[in-house]
GROMACS .gro file of C-alpha atoms in nm:
model
  332
    1MET     CA    1   4.287   2.566  15.322
    2THR     CA    2   4.170   2.218  15.416
    3ARG     CA    3   3.791   2.184  15.419
    4ILE     CA    4   3.611   1.964  15.673
    5PHE     CA    5   3.253   1.841  15.687
    6SER     CA    6   3.088   1.643  15.963
    7GLY     CA    7   2.742   1.611  16.111
    8VAL     CA    8   2.531   1.483  16.395
    9LYS     CA    9   2.201   1.300  16.354
   10PRO     CA   10   1.906   1.414  16.570
   11THR     CA   11   1.778   1.067  16.658
   12GLY     CA   12   1.833   1.104  17.032
   13HIS     CA   13   1.985   1.327  17.297
   14LEU     CA   14   2.357   1.385  17.241
   15THR     CA   15   2.583   1.178  17.463
   16LEU     CA   16   2.924   1.187  17.622
   17GLY     CA   17   3.028   0.953  17.341
   18ASN     CA   18   2.924   1.210  17.080
   19TYR     CA   19   3.118   1.479  17.265
   20LEU     CA   20   3.442   1.288  17.326
   21GLY     CA   21   3.433   1.101  16.998
   22ALA     CA   22   3.362   1.397  16.771
   23VAL     CA   23   3.234   1.730  16.900
   24ARG     CA   24   3.526   1.819  17.126
   25ARG     CA   25   3.769   1.775  16.838
   26TRP     CA   26   3.548   1.993  16.619
   27VAL     CA   27   3.562   2.266  16.884
   28GLU     CA   28   3.925   2.244  16.994
   29VAL     CA   29   4.096   2.155  16.666
   30ASP     CA   30   3.897   2.143  16.347
   31GLN     CA   31   3.723   2.481  16.343
   32HIS     CA   32   4.060   2.651  16.404
   33ARG     CA   33   4.274   2.470  16.147
   34ALA     CA   34   4.037   2.437  15.853
   35GLU     CA   35   3.735   2.570  15.670
   36ALA     CA   36   3.486   2.366  15.872
   37LEU     CA   37   3.119   2.292  15.809
   38PHE     CA   38   2.911   2.113  16.073
   39SER     CA   39   2.553   2.008  16.017
   40VAL     CA   40   2.257   1.872  16.208
   41VAL     CA   41   2.174   1.604  15.951
   42ASP     CA   42   1.799   1.585  16.012
   43LEU     CA   43   1.716   1.409  15.684
   44HIS     CA   44   1.903   1.105  15.814
   45ALA     CA   45   1.663   1.085  16.109
   46LEU     CA   46   1.379   0.997  15.871
   47THR     CA   47   1.514   0.654  15.772
   48VAL     CA   48   1.330   0.478  16.058
   49GLU     CA   49   1.002   0.523  16.247
   50HIS     CA   50   1.006   0.866  16.412
   51ASP     CA   51   0.794   1.132  16.577
   52PRO     CA   52   0.809   1.449  16.364
   53ALA     CA   53   0.782   1.681  16.664
   54ARG     CA   54   1.065   1.496  16.837
   55VAL     CA   55   1.291   1.525  16.533
   56ARG     CA   56   1.235   1.902  16.526
   57ARG     CA   57   1.296   1.930  16.900
   58LEU     CA   58   1.614   1.721  16.890
   59SER     CA   59   1.743   1.911  16.586
   60ARG     CA   60   1.719   2.239  16.774
   61GLN     CA   61   1.866   2.084  17.086
   62ALA     CA   62   2.160   1.940  16.890
   63ALA     CA   63   2.237   2.276  16.728
   64THR     CA   64   2.217   2.448  17.067
   65LEU     CA   65   2.448   2.190  17.225
   66LEU     CA   66   2.703   2.228  16.946
   67LEU     CA   67   2.712   2.602  17.011
   68ALA     CA   68   2.729   2.540  17.386
   69ALA     CA   69   3.021   2.304  17.336
   70GLY     CA   70   3.212   2.585  17.170
   71LEU     CA   71   3.150   2.587  16.796
   72ASP     CA   72   3.192   2.950  16.692
   73PRO     CA   73   2.987   3.077  16.394
   74LYS     CA   74   3.269   3.323  16.325
   75LEU     CA   75   3.509   3.033  16.275
   76CYS     CA   76   3.289   2.762  16.121
   77THR     CA   77   2.959   2.708  15.942
   78LEU     CA   78   2.682   2.547  16.148
   79PHE     CA   79   2.354   2.463  15.974
   80VAL     CA   80   2.066   2.219  15.942
   81GLN     CA   81   2.094   1.977  15.651
   82SER     CA   82   1.735   2.011  15.526
   83HIS     CA   83   1.781   2.389  15.499
   84VAL     CA   84   2.024   2.337  15.210
   85ASP     CA   85   1.859   2.179  14.902
   86GLU     CA   86   2.189   2.078  14.747
   87HIS     CA   87   2.212   1.772  14.974
   88ALA     CA   88   1.899   1.616  14.825
   89ARG     CA   89   1.982   1.736  14.473
   90LEU     CA   90   2.323   1.570  14.475
   91SER     CA   91   2.201   1.258  14.651
   92TYR     CA   92   1.999   1.148  14.347
   93LEU     CA   93   2.297   1.187  14.114
   94LEU     CA   94   2.502   0.969  14.347
   95GLU     CA   95   2.222   0.711  14.363
   96CYS     CA   96   2.266   0.694  13.987
   97THR     CA   97   2.636   0.626  14.049
   98ALA     CA   98   2.613   0.372  14.335
   99THR     CA   99   2.512   0.008  14.303
  100ASP     CA  100   2.256  -0.197  14.492
  101GLY     CA  101   2.525  -0.440  14.606
  102GLU     CA  102   2.740  -0.166  14.757
  103LEU     CA  103   2.455  -0.036  14.970
  104ARG     CA  104   2.336  -0.377  15.086
  105ARG     CA  105   2.686  -0.449  15.217
  106MET     CA  106   2.673  -0.154  15.454
  107ILE     CA  107   2.699  -0.288  15.811
  108GLN     CA  108   2.453  -0.038  15.957
  109TYR     CA  109   2.191  -0.130  15.696
  110LYS     CA  110   2.225  -0.497  15.785
  111GLU     CA  111   2.194  -0.430  16.157
  112LYS     CA  112   1.911  -0.174  16.145
  113SER     CA  113   1.703  -0.365  15.891
  114VAL     CA  114   1.716  -0.674  16.113
  115ARG     CA  115   1.600  -0.468  16.412
  116ALA     CA  116   1.318  -0.309  16.211
  117ARG     CA  117   1.189  -0.645  16.093
  118ALA     CA  118   1.214  -0.788  16.444
  119ALA     CA  119   0.997  -0.499  16.566
  120GLY     CA  120   0.738  -0.575  16.300
  121GLN     CA  121   0.823  -0.263  16.101
  122GLY     CA  122   0.885  -0.225  15.732
  123VAL     CA  123   1.237  -0.142  15.617
  124ARG     CA  124   1.233   0.198  15.450
  125LEU     CA  125   1.415   0.238  15.121
  126SER     CA  126   1.590   0.541  15.272
  127LEU     CA  127   1.760   0.310  15.524
  128LEU     CA  128   1.930   0.141  15.231
  129THR     CA  129   2.015   0.461  15.044
  130TYR     CA  130   2.108   0.699  15.326
  131PRO     CA  131   2.483   0.629  15.288
  132VAL     CA  132   2.446   0.791  14.945
  133LEU     CA  133   2.287   1.096  15.107
  134MET     CA  134   2.578   1.098  15.352
  135ALA     CA  135   2.814   1.094  15.055
  136ALA     CA  136   2.625   1.390  14.909
  137ASP     CA  137   2.658   1.573  15.241
  138ILE     CA  138   3.035   1.543  15.211
  139LEU     CA  139   3.094   1.579  14.837
  140ALA     CA  140   2.866   1.883  14.796
  141TYR     CA  141   3.123   2.091  14.982
  142GLY     CA  142   3.442   1.955  14.831
  143ALA     CA  143   3.547   1.838  15.176
  144ASP     CA  144   3.901   1.707  15.216
  145GLU     CA  145   3.848   1.550  15.558
  146VAL     CA  146   3.556   1.390  15.741
  147PRO     CA  147   3.603   1.352  16.119
  148VAL     CA  148   3.401   1.040  16.205
  149GLY     CA  149   3.378   0.761  16.458
  150GLU     CA  150   3.497   0.413  16.376
  151ASP     CA  151   3.143   0.297  16.293
  152GLN     CA  152   3.112   0.552  16.011
  153THR     CA  153   3.441   0.477  15.838
  154GLN     CA  154   3.272   0.236  15.595
  155HIS     CA  155   3.041   0.516  15.480
  156VAL     CA  156   3.335   0.747  15.409
  157GLU     CA  157   3.494   0.468  15.204
  158LEU     CA  158   3.174   0.449  14.999
  159THR     CA  159   3.188   0.826  14.955
  160ARG     CA  160   3.541   0.798  14.822
  161ASP     CA  161   3.439   0.521  14.581
  162LEU     CA  162   3.146   0.723  14.448
  163ALA     CA  163   3.359   1.034  14.403
  164VAL     CA  164   3.623   0.842  14.209
  165ARG     CA  165   3.363   0.664  13.994
  166PHE     CA  166   3.176   0.987  13.913
  167ASN     CA  167   3.502   1.163  13.827
  168GLN     CA  168   3.610   0.878  13.598
  169ARG     CA  169   3.277   0.861  13.415
  170TYR     CA  170   3.184   1.226  13.383
  171GLY     CA  171   3.500   1.428  13.433
  172HIS     CA  172   3.672   1.551  13.747
  173THR     CA  173   3.405   1.704  13.970
  174PHE     CA  174   3.453   1.594  14.330
  175THR     CA  175   3.732   1.605  14.585
  176VAL     CA  176   3.801   1.254  14.719
  177PRO     CA  177   3.780   1.292  15.099
  178ARG     CA  178   3.946   1.095  15.377
  179ALA     CA  179   3.819   0.994  15.720
  180THR     CA  180   3.998   1.123  16.030
  181ARG     CA  181   3.959   0.999  16.389
  182PRO     CA  182   4.078   1.132  16.727
  183GLU     CA  183   4.337   0.921  16.906
  184VAL     CA  184   4.164   0.876  17.242
  185ALA     CA  185   3.801   0.782  17.313
  186ALA     CA  186   3.701   0.776  16.948
  187ARG     CA  187   3.451   0.505  17.038
  188VAL     CA  188   3.308   0.548  17.387
  189MET     CA  189   3.124   0.238  17.503
  190ASP     CA  190   2.800   0.189  17.695
  191LEU     CA  191   2.863   0.181  18.070
  192GLN     CA  192   2.630  -0.117  18.113
  193GLU     CA  193   2.728  -0.296  17.791
  194PRO     CA  194   3.096  -0.207  17.740
  195THR     CA  195   3.121  -0.406  17.419
  196SER     CA  196   2.856  -0.180  17.257
  197LYS     CA  197   2.894   0.183  17.154
  198MET     CA  198   2.736   0.451  17.372
  199GLY     CA  199   2.457   0.530  17.126
  200LYS     CA  200   2.208   0.813  17.169
  201SER     CA  201   1.915   0.604  17.041
  202HIS     CA  202   1.975   0.303  17.267
  203VAL     CA  203   1.654   0.184  17.434
  204ASN     CA  204   1.812   0.147  17.779
  205GLY     CA  205   1.971   0.473  17.893
  206ALA     CA  206   2.128   0.337  18.213
  207GLY     CA  207   2.468   0.306  18.051
  208ILE     CA  208   2.454   0.631  17.858
  209VAL     CA  209   2.573   0.967  17.988
  210TYR     CA  210   2.374   1.237  17.810
  211LEU     CA  211   2.524   1.583  17.779
  212LEU     CA  212   2.227   1.735  17.959
  213ASP     CA  213   2.227   1.486  18.249
  214ASP     CA  214   2.265   1.666  18.582
  215ALA     CA  215   2.574   1.603  18.795
  216GLU     CA  216   2.403   1.356  19.027
  217THR     CA  217   2.278   1.147  18.734
  218VAL     CA  218   2.622   1.144  18.573
  219ARG     CA  219   2.782   1.025  18.896
  220ARG     CA  220   2.521   0.756  18.950
  221LYS     CA  221   2.563   0.613  18.600
  222ILE     CA  222   2.941   0.602  18.621
  223MET     CA  223   2.946   0.455  18.972
  224ARG     CA  224   2.713   0.180  18.850
  225ALA     CA  225   2.923   0.104  18.542
  226VAL     CA  226   2.977  -0.265  18.469
  227THR     CA  227   3.323  -0.386  18.563
  228ASP     CA  228   3.512  -0.707  18.484
  229SER     CA  229   3.597  -1.021  18.677
  230GLY     CA  230   3.949  -1.096  18.783
  231ARG     CA  231   4.204  -0.907  18.988
  232GLY     CA  232   4.427  -0.632  18.864
  233LEU     CA  233   4.353  -0.315  18.674
  234GLU     CA  234   4.519  -0.358  18.337
  235TYR     CA  235   4.412  -0.173  18.023
  236ASP     CA  236   4.293  -0.442  17.782
  237ARG     CA  237   3.983  -0.379  17.570
  238ASP     CA  238   3.944  -0.746  17.478
  239VAL     CA  239   3.989  -0.900  17.824
  240LYS     CA  240   3.846  -0.620  18.040
  241PRO     CA  241   3.621  -0.400  17.826
  242GLY     CA  242   3.444  -0.241  18.125
  243LEU     CA  243   3.769  -0.130  18.284
  244ALA     CA  244   3.910  -0.015  17.951
  245ASN     CA  245   3.604   0.200  17.893
  246LEU     CA  246   3.638   0.370  18.232
  247LEU     CA  247   4.009   0.431  18.170
  248ASP     CA  248   3.933   0.574  17.826
  249LEU     CA  249   3.675   0.809  17.977
  250MET     CA  250   3.914   0.918  18.250
  251ALA     CA  251   4.193   0.974  17.999
  252ALA     CA  252   3.970   1.171  17.765
  253ALA     CA  253   3.833   1.388  18.046
  254THR     CA  254   4.172   1.465  18.200
  255GLY     CA  255   4.410   1.454  17.905
  256GLY     CA  256   4.582   1.144  18.040
  257ASN     CA  257   4.684   0.812  17.891
  258PRO     CA  258   4.458   0.511  17.960
  259GLU     CA  259   4.743   0.260  17.988
  260ALA     CA  260   4.930   0.484  18.229
  261LEU     CA  261   4.618   0.552  18.436
  262ALA     CA  262   4.567   0.177  18.484
  263GLY     CA  263   4.879   0.173  18.700
  264VAL     CA  264   4.755   0.456  18.922
  265TYR     CA  265   4.445   0.285  19.063
  266GLU     CA  266   4.417  -0.013  19.293
  267SER     CA  267   4.038  -0.044  19.298
  268TYR     CA  268   3.741   0.006  19.070
  269GLY     CA  269   3.576   0.222  19.334
  270SER     CA  270   3.844   0.489  19.333
  271LEU     CA  271   3.866   0.484  18.953
  272LYS     CA  272   3.488   0.524  18.920
  273LYS     CA  273   3.479   0.811  19.170
  274ASP     CA  274   3.758   1.002  18.998
  275THR     CA  275   3.611   0.935  18.655
  276ALA     CA  276   3.270   1.058  18.767
  277ASP     CA  277   3.422   1.376  18.913
  278ALA     CA  278   3.622   1.439  18.595
  279VAL     CA  279   3.321   1.388  18.366
  280VAL     CA  280   3.096   1.610  18.579
  281GLU     CA  281   3.352   1.889  18.564
  282LEU     CA  282   3.404   1.836  18.192
  283LEU     CA  283   3.033   1.878  18.119
  284ARG     CA  284   2.956   2.157  18.368
  285PRO     CA  285   3.043   2.457  18.144
  286LEU     CA  286   2.867   2.299  17.847
  287ARG     CA  287   2.543   2.253  18.043
  288GLU     CA  288   2.560   2.608  18.180
  289ARG     CA  289   2.613   2.756  17.832
  290HIS     CA  290   2.332   2.540  17.691
  291ALA     CA  291   2.090   2.686  17.947
  292GLU     CA  292   2.186   3.038  17.836
  293LEU     CA  293   2.141   2.961  17.466
  294ALA     CA  294   1.814   2.773  17.518
  295ALA     CA  295   1.674   3.089  17.679
  296ASP     CA  296   1.749   3.280  17.357
  297PRO     CA  297   1.616   3.063  17.071
  298GLY     CA  298   1.614   3.359  16.834
  299HIS     CA  299   1.993   3.371  16.848
  300VAL     CA  300   2.020   3.001  16.762
  301ASP     CA  301   1.776   3.044  16.473
  302GLN     CA  302   1.981   3.331  16.332
  303VAL     CA  303   2.302   3.126  16.354
  304LEU     CA  304   2.133   2.845  16.160
  305ARG     CA  305   1.993   3.081  15.896
  306ASP     CA  306   2.333   3.241  15.843
  307GLY     CA  307   2.499   2.900  15.835
  308ALA     CA  308   2.256   2.763  15.576
  309GLU     CA  309   2.313   3.066  15.354
  310ARG     CA  310   2.691   3.020  15.367
  311ALA     CA  311   2.656   2.645  15.307
  312ARG     CA  312   2.436   2.701  15.002
  313GLY     CA  313   2.688   2.946  14.863
  314THR     CA  314   2.959   2.682  14.890
  315ALA     CA  315   2.759   2.381  14.767
  316ARG     CA  316   2.547   2.520  14.484
  317PRO     CA  317   2.823   2.589  14.228
  318LEU     CA  318   2.971   2.242  14.279
  319VAL     CA  319   2.635   2.063  14.260
  320ASP     CA  320   2.538   2.263  13.951
  321ARG     CA  321   2.865   2.151  13.793
  322ALA     CA  322   2.783   1.788  13.877
  323TYR     CA  323   2.441   1.828  13.710
  324ARG     CA  324   2.606   1.952  13.391
  325ALA     CA  325   2.873   1.681  13.404
  326ILE     CA  326   2.623   1.394  13.428
  327GLY     CA  327   2.425   1.525  13.129
  328LEU     CA  328   2.138   1.734  13.267
  329LEU     CA  329   2.026   2.043  13.075
  330PRO     CA  330   2.098   2.362  13.271
  331ALA     CA  331   1.799   2.565  13.385
  332GLY     CA  332   1.736   2.876  13.177
   0.00000   0.00000   0.00000
């Protein structure tokens, strides 16, 4: 059976972009068709300045939201990354396989290091090396597929390169994975800055729909979405990014086609209203289920314990094999 690994980083509250770009596919498709492992990748949240209590809180919230969205522990493995030591164990071996030049070419390193320096902060070494940890996340499980957004494709390519290089140098050890992306709304854009991704750690939340926003807040944000100059409602991401983003949201929420929907509406107002209604209804059952799960944290904790145990059972033999392959003496 095909094996899938993907994760979500607890650096902010999960957004509509996270849901439409990744989580919904995990729930509706991936956990049913494959041996699927999904992780709250909390170690990745440590690459920049952070509040420890907030990381713990957001990690629990992310796990709860993934369950609320419909991930079923009977169908998939849900766990917290730091609960499985094999991620860190394998990461060092892959650091010994990667090169400095490869990591410095990573787009996210370039962007985030510039922002850190501009804020007067030091650039942590982990910001440079975290794509190697991401590769370890994937390779530790022998994953065949990695469902990711467009912005993470470069990291999966690095993972593939490291797997091939390790296999060539030390003998076949790792499966070489491939990135997969959903067809619609793989990259949901900020409602106020439609040329930028709807990111959960963005400073200004006015253009971000969070999964736990109430219905009134969701409607207000969508009704205030930035639109484009010029007459006509044509779907064109380059010429009218604001309109294209609304059409993508509407299509993703209703199962429609964004190009076809462009011909249905004659005004931004009616499109915004219908999009807001569709998104509110899309998120309603998720928010209700989240409230139920949040009232029973013991259940969530047990799911994560069970998930970590299963994940360790899958990863440990493969990582132990990698340790032997690279030349490390087995423990007695």
